[in-house]
Structures are given as C-alpha cells and as structure tokens.
C-alpha cells in the first residue's frame, strides 16, 4: 500500500471523542492522531510528512475502482465505501465517547462479492520520530510502548510485525465483519480493559443522534448548520468546555509556504459569537461550559491575559520546529506550539467582556466572580488601550495602532459601563467616558476621509477584513456612511475570485512573508453585513458560495485558494461563522443581537 504523493486538505475527514481527534484520508489512512488530548504529541503524523511518520492504512489490497464516504446521519461516525473489481467493502471509523481510555475503532464490512483487505499500521510517537518497543500478547493483540505513551491493538485478524509495521491481510466475503481497535494508555499505567467494537458503535451513534436532536436550529440551510455544530462539538474539550481552533498543526496557508501554525488551542477571540451561536442553537449546556472555561482561563491578574490557552487553561505555550517532518506537500517549517500566545492583542479584552455580559443577558449561571472580573479587566485596559499591539491577525511584524483592536477596546468599556449601570453608577460613568474617548479617537484617526473608509491601522491606507466586524459588534450602525464606504472599499480591494482576503500580504509587514489564501470566516462576515444592509440576495449568494467550499463530508478549512483548501482543518471559526451567518440570514442571529449595541449607544 502506498500513500498519495500530492495531498489535498479536502481529502480528509474528522473523527473524535471530544477530547482528541484524528484525520482520516479518503483513501482509508488515518494520518493524524494525537493522544490523549488535542494538543498531545501525535502518534500518527503522516499528514505532515510521509507514511513512515506514522499512519494506519486500511484499504483493499491491490487498489479500488472507486471510493465514496459519508458521515452516518447526525453523527461523527465516518463510513468509507470502496468498490473493487470483485466486491464492495465499507470501513466505519469512529472514536467512542471516552470511558476508561481513548480508542480508535475501525470496523470493516463486506457489502457484496469478496474483497482482500490490508491493514498496515506504523505507530510513531513524538510527532512521527519515535519507534515504540513492541510486545506481542497474541497473534491478535499487541502492545507498543515508548516512554509516557503506550497503545494496545486488538484486531479480529492475525497481525504481524515486520520492518516496524503492523500488518494484516485478510479475505472478506459478503456479510463478513472484522473489527480493529487502537487504545492509548499511559506507559506507566495499567492496561485498560478492551471495549466491544459493536457495542461502542451503537453507543457512539446514540450519543451523537441524541445530542443532535437537542440542537434547536430548524431554519434554512439546516444540513450545513447541523454538520457545523457537530464539528464544533467535536472540537469542544468535554472535560473543560474549551473550544480549540482546529485539531491540526502546520497545515499551510499557502502551498509550500511557511505560514504554518499550531491551532490546537482555545482562542478568546470570537468568544461572543461562539456563545450566541450556541445559545441560539439551543445548546445552553455547551454555552455555559464555554463561559466557564473562559472565566477560569482569564482568572488571576489581568496583566497575564493571553490571546489563547490550552484546553486545560494552561498559559505556557512554547513554539518549536520539527525538522524531521517534511511538511504538508513540503511546507516547512513544521511548527508545534504557538508563540502568538505571548503577544499583546488588545481586542481580546473586548471579546471577554462582551461574552460575560452576553452570558448574563441570557441568564447563564454565574459563579459570582464576574463582577470582579469585569472591573479588573476594564481597569487594566484603561492603562493599555492606547498602546500598539499585534492585532487580530497576530502579526509578527512591528506592532501598530490597529483600528479593530481599538474598536474592541471601545466594546470592552461599553460593556463594562452597561454592566455597572444601576449597580455602581460612578464606575459606569467612568467606563462610559473611556468608551467615548476611544470611539472619538477611532473616528478621528482610524477613518481615512479620502478613501471614505476605515483602515487597518492609524496613519495607514491599507485595509483589512476585520473592519467588516465594526457594525457586527455595534460600533456604528450598518447604515452609517463610514461603514458603507468601508464595505465598498473591501469589496473593491480584498475580494479575490469571489472570496475575501484578510489583507493584502504585499501591503502588510506581518513578519512572515509570502502569500496566503482567502480567509473563509471573512467571507461570512461580509455576508453578515450584507444581511444587515438588507442585501439579502447578495448575502445568500455569498453564503452559498462559501458553503460550496466544504468537502464531500461538509468540513471547512481556514482558507481557500486556487489549489483548494488551505490552513488548519477543520477550522472552528469557519464553521462557527457558517452557523452565525445562517442565523443572520434568518433575520435573527448574533450579528443582529450584537449590532443592536450601535442603536443603544446612539
């Protein structure tokens, strides 16, 4: 068996258990798996190198005539159907909701005729470089151990170990079924009890269909929304409620480029849109868990607030490179960890305070610390808001006075003023004065009169797509001429092949260099402002074009280019934006709720 020489991001599908995830290629290979947590070291890392960096191939021996795949309805259970010259076989891949240990289950069923199947598995701990010590318990059960990590393989067929690969070749006739289970456990710990694959399949199916039935979205584009909600649920760490940006690292934003980042962390940004999308989907439990994670993550002195944290709320996230990995289609360096965690990004203050106030407005349970947290954050921001920062796009170039960051500083003070209104009128008045001061500065220095548009940073002429969010967070009404001019400028300058760029990389010293694809979330933001403007045909056309980027199982990446999907995958922000825009097209939605702040503020 050989892997595909040129990889496409859209050829992958997601499976997961709410604590970690794996990516499965349409050809039957699991090429990315981190155990036991989303941000743990990968034991299968072929997606960032080659098959020798760890993968689990499961496909007909000698190839196949065609392949199709789908998720079982309203679940995260993947079914891949191979048609060969002699028969048809289905491979069902899933991760059961975790019990004693994390498991990956593969069930192979012959649907017609007869098929010779082959399973080949290379376990490579430490992101594809560490070969484990192998101990054979029987011809169908094997243990592989290396330092802190161990896996057990339980197969329905005999398995051999040769040249550091576990191999099985087996004949299947119509009606035959074979199961394969990979279970992770700590290298120093007891070996967990094996699971029953068929029972696990039924339980996993029930879990997902029960959960999906509780999602209260019944508007237009329901199929796309439900698939996005399932994806977001899969990217939500069940024990803590944190939502990771993506389950992958270093999938490039340009083919062969160096914009390769680790997204297996929880960003504070977009917290409010996440909250409102979950609430308006009937997912109050998830919304409450997300706000709880947020409060815990930023607890302590606000001087320590970071743009993102681990799912457990850990703050120390070191960035490093893995030179032994050749990269996705040669895109290097391959990075793990993310140095942007240490950046100053002032917009996160506005996101956190907006989320906390939205949670109270919707009646979510408060742990009693929110008032103190609002005061601490707003007071700290009073000392910082005039500083330059790295901005929403996490620039690694010179810090600048980013307009969007300043707008979110306004949002922070605006929400703080509303929080204390009627409770502490002196504090409310002080925060209102600060909000007005920030707003005045943005209107004076952030709006370019000759261009009739807001710009990316004070004293500049360049645009960035974050400016689309100004009416979405209630900074100015959608019909304000300055907002109209900004939308027109972005339409004229940042749309490429029907999709929206974050900014023109050639006009922006972001410290990285090289180009990138169009940013899918920014396209949804543009659709949102179209909806607020009443341009419903334009909004729907753009929304449907963006939905069309999804692969055959409904998943979206971070970006798109002429060559297809780009960036980490699947991307939570892209799916969150899809959900929010679908709701906004229905006349409600997060943009309408947050945009109403502009009317309240006159």
Coordinates of C-alpha atoms in Angstrom, one line a residue:
X1 CA 0.0 0.0 0.0
X2 CA 1.3 3.5 -0.8
X3 CA 0.1 6.9 0.2
X4 CA -0.9 9.7 -2.1
X5 CA 2.1 11.7 -3.4
X6 CA 0.3 15.1 -3.5
X7 CA -2.0 15.7 -0.6
X8 CA -5.2 17.8 -0.6
X9 CA -6.7 19.0 2.7
X10 CA -10.2 18.4 1.4
X11 CA -9.5 14.7 1.2
X12 CA -9.5 14.4 5.0
X13 CA -12.4 13.8 7.4
X14 CA -12.6 14.2 11.1
X15 CA -13.3 11.7 13.9
X16 CA -13.1 12.4 17.6
X17 CA -14.3 11.8 21.1
X18 CA -14.5 15.3 22.5
X19 CA -11.0 15.1 24.0
X20 CA -8.9 14.5 21.0
X21 CA -9.3 13.9 17.2
X22 CA -8.0 12.1 14.2
X23 CA -7.9 12.8 10.4
X24 CA -8.8 10.1 8.0
X25 CA -7.9 10.3 4.3
X26 CA -10.4 9.3 1.7
X27 CA -8.1 6.5 0.7
X28 CA -8.5 4.9 4.1
X29 CA -5.4 6.0 6.0
X30 CA -5.6 7.7 9.4
X31 CA -2.7 10.2 9.1
X32 CA -3.1 12.4 12.2
X33 CA -3.8 11.3 15.7
X34 CA -2.8 12.9 19.0
X35 CA -3.3 11.0 22.2
X36 CA -4.7 11.5 24.8
X37 CA -5.5 15.2 24.3
X38 CA -6.0 17.5 21.3
X39 CA -2.6 19.1 22.0
X40 CA -0.7 16.0 22.9
X41 CA 2.1 14.7 20.8
X42 CA 1.0 12.9 17.7
X43 CA 1.5 9.1 17.3
X44 CA 0.3 9.2 13.7
X45 CA 1.8 12.2 11.8
X46 CA 2.0 11.2 8.2
X47 CA -0.1 14.2 7.1
X48 CA 3.0 16.4 8.0
X49 CA 5.5 14.0 6.4
X50 CA 5.2 10.6 4.9
X51 CA 3.8 7.2 6.0
X52 CA 7.0 6.5 8.0
X53 CA 6.0 9.3 10.3
X54 CA 3.0 7.2 11.4
X55 CA -0.2 6.2 9.8
X56 CA -2.9 3.5 9.7
X57 CA -3.8 2.4 6.3
X58 CA -7.0 0.3 5.7
X59 CA -8.0 -0.4 2.1
X60 CA -8.5 -3.1 -0.5
X61 CA -5.3 -5.0 -1.4
X62 CA -4.4 -4.0 -5.0
X63 CA -6.4 -0.8 -5.1
X64 CA -10.0 0.0 -5.8
X65 CA -12.2 1.2 -8.6
X66 CA -14.0 4.0 -6.7
X67 CA -14.4 5.4 -3.2
X68 CA -17.2 7.4 -1.6
X69 CA -17.7 8.4 2.0
X70 CA -20.2 10.0 4.4
X71 CA -21.0 10.6 8.0
X72 CA -23.8 8.4 9.3
X73 CA -26.7 10.9 9.7
X74 CA -26.3 13.3 12.6
X75 CA -23.1 11.7 13.9
X76 CA -19.3 12.0 13.7
X77 CA -19.1 8.3 12.6
X78 CA -17.3 8.1 9.2
X79 CA -18.2 5.5 6.6
X80 CA -15.9 5.0 3.6
X81 CA -17.2 2.7 0.8
X82 CA -14.6 1.1 -1.5
X83 CA -15.7 -0.6 -4.8
X84 CA -13.3 -3.1 -6.3
X85 CA -13.5 -5.4 -9.3
X86 CA -14.6 -8.2 -7.1
X87 CA -16.8 -6.6 -4.4
X88 CA -17.7 -3.7 -2.2
X89 CA -16.4 -3.1 1.3
X90 CA -17.2 -0.4 3.9
X91 CA -14.8 0.9 6.6
X92 CA -16.5 2.6 9.5
X93 CA -14.2 4.8 11.6
X94 CA -15.1 6.5 14.9
X95 CA -13.8 7.3 18.4
X96 CA -16.2 6.2 21.2
X97 CA -17.0 8.8 23.8
X98 CA -14.3 8.2 26.2
X99 CA -14.6 5.8 29.1
X100 CA -11.5 4.3 30.7
X101 CA -9.2 5.3 27.8
X102 CA -9.3 6.8 24.3
X103 CA -10.0 4.4 21.5
X104 CA -10.0 4.5 17.7
X105 CA -12.3 1.9 16.2
X106 CA -12.3 0.6 12.6
X107 CA -15.0 -1.8 11.5
X108 CA -14.7 -3.4 8.1
X109 CA -17.8 -5.0 6.5
X110 CA -18.0 -6.7 3.1
X111 CA -21.2 -5.5 1.5
X112 CA -21.1 -7.5 -1.7
X113 CA -18.8 -10.0 -3.5
X114 CA -15.4 -10.7 -2.0
X115 CA -12.5 -8.4 -1.2
X116 CA -9.0 -8.9 0.0
X117 CA -8.2 -6.2 2.6
X118 CA -5.0 -5.0 4.1
X119 CA -4.3 -3.1 7.3
X120 CA -0.9 -1.5 7.7
X121 CA -0.1 0.5 10.9
X122 CA 3.0 2.3 11.9
X123 CA 3.0 3.8 15.4
X124 CA 5.4 6.7 15.7
X125 CA 5.3 8.6 19.0
X126 CA 6.7 12.1 19.5
X127 CA 5.3 13.5 16.3
X128 CA 6.4 10.8 14.0
X129 CA 10.0 10.2 15.1
X130 CA 9.9 7.7 17.9
X131 CA 9.6 3.9 17.3
X132 CA 8.0 2.1 20.1
X133 CA 9.0 -1.1 21.9
X134 CA 6.6 -3.8 20.7
X135 CA 5.3 -6.7 22.9
X136 CA 3.1 -9.3 21.3
X137 CA 0.5 -10.7 23.6
X138 CA -1.1 -12.9 21.0
X139 CA -1.4 -13.0 17.2
X140 CA -4.4 -10.6 17.5
X141 CA -3.3 -8.4 20.4
X142 CA -0.1 -6.3 20.6
X143 CA 1.3 -3.6 22.9
X144 CA 3.6 -0.8 21.8
X145 CA 5.3 1.4 24.4
X146 CA 7.7 4.4 24.3
X147 CA 8.3 6.4 27.5
X148 CA 5.0 8.0 28.6
X149 CA 2.9 6.6 25.8
X150 CA 1.5 3.2 25.1
X151 CA -1.1 1.7 22.8
X152 CA -2.8 -1.7 22.6
X153 CA -4.0 -3.1 19.3
X154 CA -7.0 -5.5 19.4
X155 CA -7.6 -7.0 15.9
X156 CA -10.2 -9.5 14.7
X157 CA -7.5 -10.9 12.4
X158 CA -3.9 -12.1 12.9
X159 CA -1.3 -9.3 12.9
X160 CA 2.4 -9.5 12.1
X161 CA 5.2 -7.0 12.9
X162 CA 7.8 -6.5 10.2
X163 CA 10.1 -3.6 9.5
X164 CA 8.4 -1.6 12.2
X165 CA 5.0 -2.0 10.7
X166 CA 1.9 -3.9 11.9
X167 CA 0.4 -5.7 9.0
X168 CA -2.7 -7.8 8.4
X169 CA -4.0 -9.2 5.1
X170 CA -7.4 -10.9 5.2
X171 CA -10.1 -12.2 2.9
X172 CA -13.7 -11.0 3.2
X173 CA -16.9 -12.4 1.7
X174 CA -20.3 -10.8 1.6
X175 CA -21.6 -10.4 5.2
X176 CA -18.2 -10.7 6.8
X177 CA -17.3 -8.2 9.5
X178 CA -13.9 -7.5 11.1
X179 CA -13.0 -5.0 13.9
X180 CA -9.8 -3.2 14.8
X181 CA -9.3 -1.1 17.9
X182 CA -6.3 1.1 18.9
X183 CA -6.3 2.1 22.6
X184 CA -4.0 4.6 24.2
X185 CA -2.9 4.4 27.8
X186 CA 0.0 5.9 29.9
X187 CA 3.2 3.9 29.5
X188 CA 3.5 3.6 33.3
X189 CA -0.2 2.7 33.8
X190 CA -2.3 -0.4 33.8
X191 CA -3.5 -1.8 30.5
X192 CA -7.2 -0.8 30.1
X193 CA -10.0 -3.3 29.6
X194 CA -10.8 -3.9 25.9
X195 CA -14.0 -2.5 24.5
X196 CA -16.6 -4.3 22.4
X197 CA -16.4 -2.5 19.0
X198 CA -20.1 -3.2 18.0
X199 CA -21.4 -2.0 21.3
X200 CA -19.2 1.0 21.1
X201 CA -20.6 1.8 17.6
X202 CA -24.2 1.7 18.9
X203 CA -23.3 3.8 21.9
X204 CA -21.5 6.4 19.8
X205 CA -24.3 6.5 17.3
X206 CA -26.8 7.1 20.2
X207 CA -24.6 9.8 21.7
X208 CA -24.4 11.8 18.6
X209 CA -28.0 11.4 17.4
X210 CA -29.3 12.3 20.9
X211 CA -27.1 15.3 21.0
X212 CA -28.1 16.5 17.6
X213 CA -31.7 16.1 18.4
X214 CA -31.2 18.7 21.1
X215 CA -29.8 21.3 18.7
X216 CA -32.7 23.6 18.3
X217 CA -31.9 25.0 14.8
X218 CA -34.6 24.5 12.3
X219 CA -34.1 27.3 9.9
X220 CA -32.7 27.4 6.3
X221 CA -29.5 25.5 5.5
X222 CA -30.1 23.1 8.3
X223 CA -27.9 20.4 6.8
X224 CA -24.9 22.7 6.7
X225 CA -25.6 24.2 10.2
X226 CA -26.0 20.8 11.9
X227 CA -22.8 19.4 10.3
X228 CA -21.0 22.6 11.5
X229 CA -22.5 22.2 15.0
X230 CA -21.4 18.6 15.2
X231 CA -17.9 19.7 14.1
X232 CA -17.8 22.4 16.8
X233 CA -19.0 19.9 19.4
X234 CA -16.1 17.6 18.3
X235 CA -13.7 20.5 18.8
X236 CA -15.0 21.2 22.3
X237 CA -13.0 19.6 25.1
X238 CA -15.7 17.8 27.1
X239 CA -13.9 17.9 30.5
X240 CA -13.3 21.7 30.4
X241 CA -15.6 23.3 27.8
X242 CA -12.8 24.9 25.9
X243 CA -13.2 25.1 22.1
X244 CA -10.0 24.6 20.0
X245 CA -9.4 26.5 16.8
X246 CA -8.6 23.3 14.9
X247 CA -7.3 19.8 15.7
X248 CA -4.2 20.2 13.5
X249 CA -0.9 22.0 13.4
X250 CA 1.1 23.3 10.4
X251 CA -1.3 22.7 7.6
X252 CA -0.1 25.5 5.3
X253 CA -1.9 28.7 4.4
X254 CA -0.1 28.6 1.1
X255 CA 1.1 25.5 -0.8
X256 CA 4.8 25.1 0.0
X257 CA 4.7 28.2 2.2
X258 CA 5.9 29.0 5.7
X259 CA 2.6 30.2 7.2
X260 CA 2.3 27.0 9.2
X261 CA 0.9 27.3 12.7
X262 CA -0.4 25.2 15.5
X263 CA -4.1 25.7 16.1
X264 CA -4.8 23.1 18.8
X265 CA -5.6 25.8 21.4
X266 CA -8.6 27.8 22.6
X267 CA -8.7 31.4 21.4
X268 CA -10.6 34.1 23.4
X269 CA -11.4 35.8 20.2
X270 CA -14.9 35.1 18.8
X271 CA -16.0 34.1 22.2
X272 CA -19.2 36.1 22.0
X273 CA -20.2 34.8 18.6
X274 CA -19.5 31.3 19.8
X275 CA -21.7 31.9 22.8
X276 CA -24.6 33.4 20.9
X277 CA -24.4 30.8 18.2
X278 CA -24.7 28.0 20.8
X279 CA -27.5 29.7 22.7
X280 CA -29.5 30.3 19.5
X281 CA -29.0 26.7 18.6
X282 CA -30.4 25.6 21.9
X283 CA -27.1 24.4 23.3
X284 CA -27.2 26.1 26.7
X285 CA -25.1 23.4 28.3
X286 CA -22.2 23.9 25.8
X287 CA -22.6 27.7 26.1
X288 CA -22.4 27.5 29.9
X289 CA -19.3 25.3 29.7
X290 CA -17.6 27.7 27.3
X291 CA -18.2 30.7 29.5
X292 CA -17.0 28.7 32.5
X293 CA -13.8 27.8 30.6
X294 CA -13.4 31.4 29.7
X295 CA -13.8 32.7 33.2
X296 CA -11.3 30.2 34.6
X297 CA -8.7 30.8 31.8
X298 CA -8.5 34.6 32.4
X299 CA -8.8 34.3 36.2
X300 CA -5.9 36.0 38.1
X301 CA -4.3 39.3 37.4
X302 CA -5.4 40.6 34.0
X303 CA -1.8 41.6 33.2
X304 CA -1.5 37.9 32.4
X305 CA -4.4 37.7 29.9
X306 CA -3.4 35.9 26.7
X307 CA -5.0 35.6 23.3
X308 CA -5.3 31.8 23.7
X309 CA -4.8 29.0 26.2
X310 CA -4.7 25.2 26.2
X311 CA -7.9 23.3 26.7
X312 CA -7.0 23.0 30.3
X313 CA -6.3 26.7 30.7
X314 CA -2.6 26.4 30.7
X315 CA -0.7 29.6 29.8
X316 CA 2.7 28.4 28.8
X317 CA 2.6 27.5 25.1
X318 CA 6.1 27.4 23.6
X319 CA 6.7 27.3 19.8
X320 CA 9.2 25.0 18.3
X321 CA 10.0 23.4 14.9
X322 CA 10.2 19.7 14.0
X323 CA 12.9 19.4 11.3
X324 CA 12.3 15.6 10.8
X325 CA 8.9 16.3 9.3
X326 CA 8.9 17.3 5.6
X327 CA 5.7 19.2 5.9
X328 CA 2.3 19.0 4.1
X329 CA 3.4 18.9 0.5
X330 CA 6.8 20.3 1.5
X331 CA 5.5 23.3 3.5
X332 CA 8.1 24.0 6.2
X333 CA 8.9 24.7 8.9
X334 CA 6.6 22.4 10.7
X335 CA 5.7 24.2 13.9
X336 CA 4.2 23.0 17.2
X337 CA 3.2 25.3 20.0
X338 CA 2.4 28.9 19.1
X339 CA 4.5 31.9 20.1
X340 CA 1.5 34.2 19.4
X341 CA 0.3 33.2 22.9
X342 CA 2.7 35.8 24.3
X343 CA 1.6 38.7 22.1
X344 CA -0.3 41.8 23.1
X345 CA -3.7 41.6 21.4
X346 CA -5.9 44.2 22.9
X347 CA -9.1 43.1 21.2
X348 CA -9.4 40.1 23.5
X349 CA -10.4 42.4 26.3
X350 CA -13.5 43.4 24.4
X351 CA -14.3 39.8 23.5
X352 CA -14.1 38.6 27.1
X353 CA -16.2 41.5 28.5
X354 CA -18.7 41.2 25.7
X355 CA -19.0 37.4 26.3
X356 CA -19.5 37.8 30.1
X357 CA -22.2 40.5 29.6
X358 CA -23.9 38.4 26.9
X359 CA -23.9 35.4 29.3
X360 CA -25.7 37.5 32.0
X361 CA -28.2 38.8 29.5
X362 CA -29.1 35.3 28.5
X363 CA -29.4 34.1 32.1
X364 CA -26.4 31.7 32.2
X365 CA -25.3 30.7 35.6
X366 CA -22.7 32.9 37.2
X367 CA -20.0 31.7 39.6
X368 CA -20.2 35.0 41.4
X369 CA -16.8 36.2 40.2
X370 CA -18.0 38.0 37.0
X371 CA -18.4 41.5 38.5
X372 CA -14.9 41.5 40.0
X373 CA -13.5 40.1 36.7
X374 CA -15.3 42.8 34.6
X375 CA -13.8 45.5 36.9
X376 CA -10.3 44.1 36.8
X377 CA -10.2 43.7 33.1
X378 CA -11.7 47.2 32.4
X379 CA -9.3 48.8 34.8
X380 CA -6.3 47.1 33.3
X381 CA -7.4 48.0 29.8
X382 CA -7.6 51.7 30.9
X383 CA -3.8 51.5 31.3
X384 CA -3.2 49.7 28.0
X385 CA -5.7 50.7 25.4
X386 CA -3.5 53.4 23.8
X387 CA -0.7 51.0 23.2
X388 CA 0.1 49.4 19.8
X389 CA -0.5 45.7 19.5
X390 CA -0.1 42.7 17.2
X391 CA -3.8 42.8 16.3
X392 CA -6.4 40.2 15.4
X393 CA -4.2 38.8 12.8
X394 CA -1.4 38.1 15.2
X395 CA 1.2 40.0 13.2
X396 CA 4.9 39.0 13.8
X397 CA 6.0 42.3 12.4
X398 CA 6.1 45.7 14.0
X399 CA 3.2 46.5 16.5
X400 CA 0.7 49.0 15.2
X401 CA -2.3 51.0 16.3
X402 CA -4.8 48.6 14.8
X403 CA -8.3 50.0 14.3
X404 CA -10.1 46.8 15.1
X405 CA -8.2 46.4 18.3
X406 CA -9.2 49.9 19.3
X407 CA -12.8 49.2 18.4
X408 CA -12.8 46.2 20.7
X409 CA -11.3 48.4 23.4
X410 CA -14.3 50.6 22.9
X411 CA -16.5 47.4 23.2
X412 CA -14.8 46.5 26.5
X413 CA -15.5 49.8 28.1
X414 CA -19.0 50.0 26.6
X415 CA -19.9 46.6 28.1
X416 CA -18.3 47.5 31.4
X417 CA -20.4 50.7 31.6
X418 CA -23.6 48.7 30.9
X419 CA -22.6 46.0 33.5
X420 CA -22.4 48.6 36.3
X421 CA -25.3 50.7 35.2
X422 CA -27.6 50.9 38.2
X423 CA -25.2 49.0 40.4
X424 CA -22.2 51.3 40.6
X425 CA -23.0 54.5 38.7
X426 CA -19.6 56.1 39.3
X427 CA -17.9 53.1 37.7
X428 CA -20.4 53.0 34.9
X429 CA -19.9 56.7 34.2
X430 CA -16.1 56.3 34.2
X431 CA -16.2 53.4 31.7
X432 CA -18.7 55.3 29.5
X433 CA -16.3 58.2 29.4
X434 CA -13.5 55.9 28.4
X435 CA -15.6 54.2 25.7
X436 CA -16.5 57.6 24.3
X437 CA -12.8 58.7 24.3
X438 CA -11.8 55.5 22.4
X439 CA -14.6 55.9 19.9
X440 CA -13.6 59.5 19.3
X441 CA -10.0 58.6 18.6
X442 CA -11.0 55.8 16.2
X443 CA -13.3 58.1 14.3
X444 CA -10.5 60.7 14.1
X445 CA -7.5 58.6 13.3
X446 CA -8.9 55.3 12.0
X447 CA -11.1 56.7 9.3
X448 CA -9.4 57.8 6.0
X449 CA -11.5 60.6 4.6
X450 CA -10.0 60.5 1.1
X451 CA -10.6 56.8 0.9
X452 CA -14.0 57.1 2.6
X453 CA -13.1 54.0 4.6
X454 CA -11.8 52.9 7.9
X455 CA -8.3 51.5 7.5
X456 CA -6.3 48.7 9.2
X457 CA -4.2 51.0 11.5
X458 CA -3.8 54.6 12.3
X459 CA -1.9 56.6 9.8
X460 CA -2.1 53.9 7.1
X461 CA -4.2 53.5 3.9
X462 CA -4.3 49.6 3.8
X463 CA -7.4 47.7 4.6
X464 CA -8.1 44.5 6.5
X465 CA -11.1 42.3 6.7
X466 CA -11.6 42.8 10.4
X467 CA -13.1 46.1 9.6
X468 CA -16.2 44.2 8.5
X469 CA -16.8 43.4 12.1
X470 CA -17.3 47.1 13.2
X471 CA -21.0 47.0 12.6
X472 CA -21.2 43.4 13.8
X473 CA -20.0 44.4 17.3
X474 CA -22.2 47.5 17.4
X475 CA -19.5 50.2 17.0
X476 CA -21.5 52.1 14.3
X477 CA -24.9 51.4 12.7
X478 CA -24.9 49.5 9.5
X479 CA -26.3 52.5 7.6
X480 CA -23.6 54.9 8.8
X481 CA -21.9 56.3 5.6
X482 CA -18.5 55.4 7.0
X483 CA -19.5 51.8 7.3
X484 CA -21.0 51.8 3.9
X485 CA -17.7 53.3 2.5
X486 CA -15.6 50.7 4.3
X487 CA -17.7 47.8 2.9
X488 CA -17.4 49.2 -0.6
X489 CA -13.6 49.6 -0.2
X490 CA -13.3 46.0 1.0
X491 CA -15.4 44.8 -1.9
X492 CA -13.2 46.6 -4.4
X493 CA -9.8 45.6 -2.9
X494 CA -9.9 42.5 -0.8
X495 CA -12.1 40.2 -2.8
X496 CA -10.2 37.7 -5.0
X497 CA -12.0 35.1 -7.1
X498 CA -15.2 35.7 -5.1
X499 CA -13.6 35.2 -1.7
X500 CA -12.3 37.7 0.9
X501 CA -8.7 38.1 1.9
X502 CA -7.7 39.0 5.4
X503 CA -5.4 41.7 3.9
X504 CA -3.0 42.1 1.0
X505 CA 0.1 40.4 2.3
X506 CA 2.2 42.5 -0.1
X507 CA 1.0 45.7 1.6
X508 CA 1.4 44.4 5.2
X509 CA 4.6 43.7 7.0
X510 CA 3.4 40.9 9.2
X511 CA 6.8 39.5 9.8
X512 CA 6.2 36.2 7.9
X513 CA 6.3 36.9 4.2
X514 CA 4.7 35.1 1.3
X515 CA 1.1 35.0 0.3
X516 CA -1.9 33.1 1.6
X517 CA -5.4 32.1 0.6
X518 CA -8.7 33.8 1.1
X519 CA -10.0 33.7 4.7
X520 CA -13.3 31.9 4.8
X521 CA -14.6 33.5 8.0
X522 CA -14.1 36.9 6.5
X523 CA -16.4 35.9 3.6
X524 CA -19.1 35.0 6.2
X525 CA -18.6 38.4 7.9
X526 CA -19.2 40.1 4.5
X527 CA -22.4 38.0 4.1
X528 CA -23.4 39.1 7.6
X529 CA -23.0 42.8 6.8
X530 CA -24.9 42.3 3.5
X531 CA -27.8 40.8 5.6
X532 CA -27.7 43.8 8.0
X533 CA -27.8 46.1 5.0
X534 CA -30.8 44.3 3.6
X535 CA -28.9 43.0 0.6
X536 CA -30.3 39.5 1.1
X537 CA -29.7 38.2 -2.4
X538 CA -26.0 39.2 -2.2
X539 CA -25.8 37.7 1.3
X540 CA -27.3 34.4 0.3
X541 CA -25.3 34.1 -2.9
X542 CA -22.0 34.7 -1.0
X543 CA -23.1 32.3 1.8
X544 CA -23.9 29.5 -0.7
X545 CA -20.6 30.1 -2.4
X546 CA -18.7 29.7 0.9
X547 CA -20.7 26.6 1.8
X548 CA -19.6 25.2 -1.6
X549 CA -16.0 25.2 -0.4
X550 CA -16.8 22.4 2.0
X551 CA -15.6 19.0 1.1
X552 CA -17.7 15.9 0.4
X553 CA -18.4 15.4 4.2
X554 CA -19.2 19.1 4.9
X555 CA -16.0 20.2 6.5
X556 CA -14.3 23.6 6.1
X557 CA -10.7 24.7 6.3
X558 CA -9.4 28.1 7.4
X559 CA -8.7 29.4 3.9
X560 CA -9.2 28.6 0.2
X561 CA -7.1 29.2 -2.8
X562 CA -7.0 28.3 -6.5
X563 CA -5.5 24.9 -5.5
X564 CA -8.3 24.2 -3.0
X565 CA -8.4 24.2 0.8
X566 CA -5.6 25.8 2.8
X567 CA -4.8 26.1 6.5
X568 CA -5.6 24.0 9.6
X569 CA -8.6 21.7 9.3
X570 CA -11.4 21.5 10.1
X571 CA -11.5 25.1 11.3
X572 CA -13.8 26.0 14.2
X573 CA -14.0 29.7 13.2
X574 CA -15.1 28.8 9.6
X575 CA -17.8 26.5 11.0
X576 CA -18.9 29.0 13.7
X577 CA -19.1 31.7 11.1
X578 CA -21.3 29.5 8.9
X579 CA -23.7 28.9 11.7
X580 CA -23.8 32.5 12.7
X581 CA -24.4 33.7 9.1
X582 CA -27.2 31.1 8.5
X583 CA -28.9 32.5 11.6
X584 CA -28.3 36.1 10.5
X585 CA -29.9 35.3 7.1
X586 CA -33.0 34.2 9.0
X587 CA -33.4 37.7 10.5
X588 CA -32.1 36.9 14.0
X589 CA -28.6 35.7 14.7
X590 CA -25.5 37.1 16.6
X591 CA -24.9 40.0 14.2
X592 CA -28.4 41.3 14.8
X593 CA -28.0 41.0 18.6
X594 CA -24.5 42.5 18.8
X595 CA -25.2 45.0 16.1
X596 CA -28.0 46.4 18.2
X597 CA -25.4 47.8 20.5
X598 CA -24.9 50.7 18.0
X599 CA -28.6 51.7 18.3
X600 CA -28.4 51.6 22.1
X601 CA -25.4 53.8 22.0
X602 CA -27.0 56.3 19.6

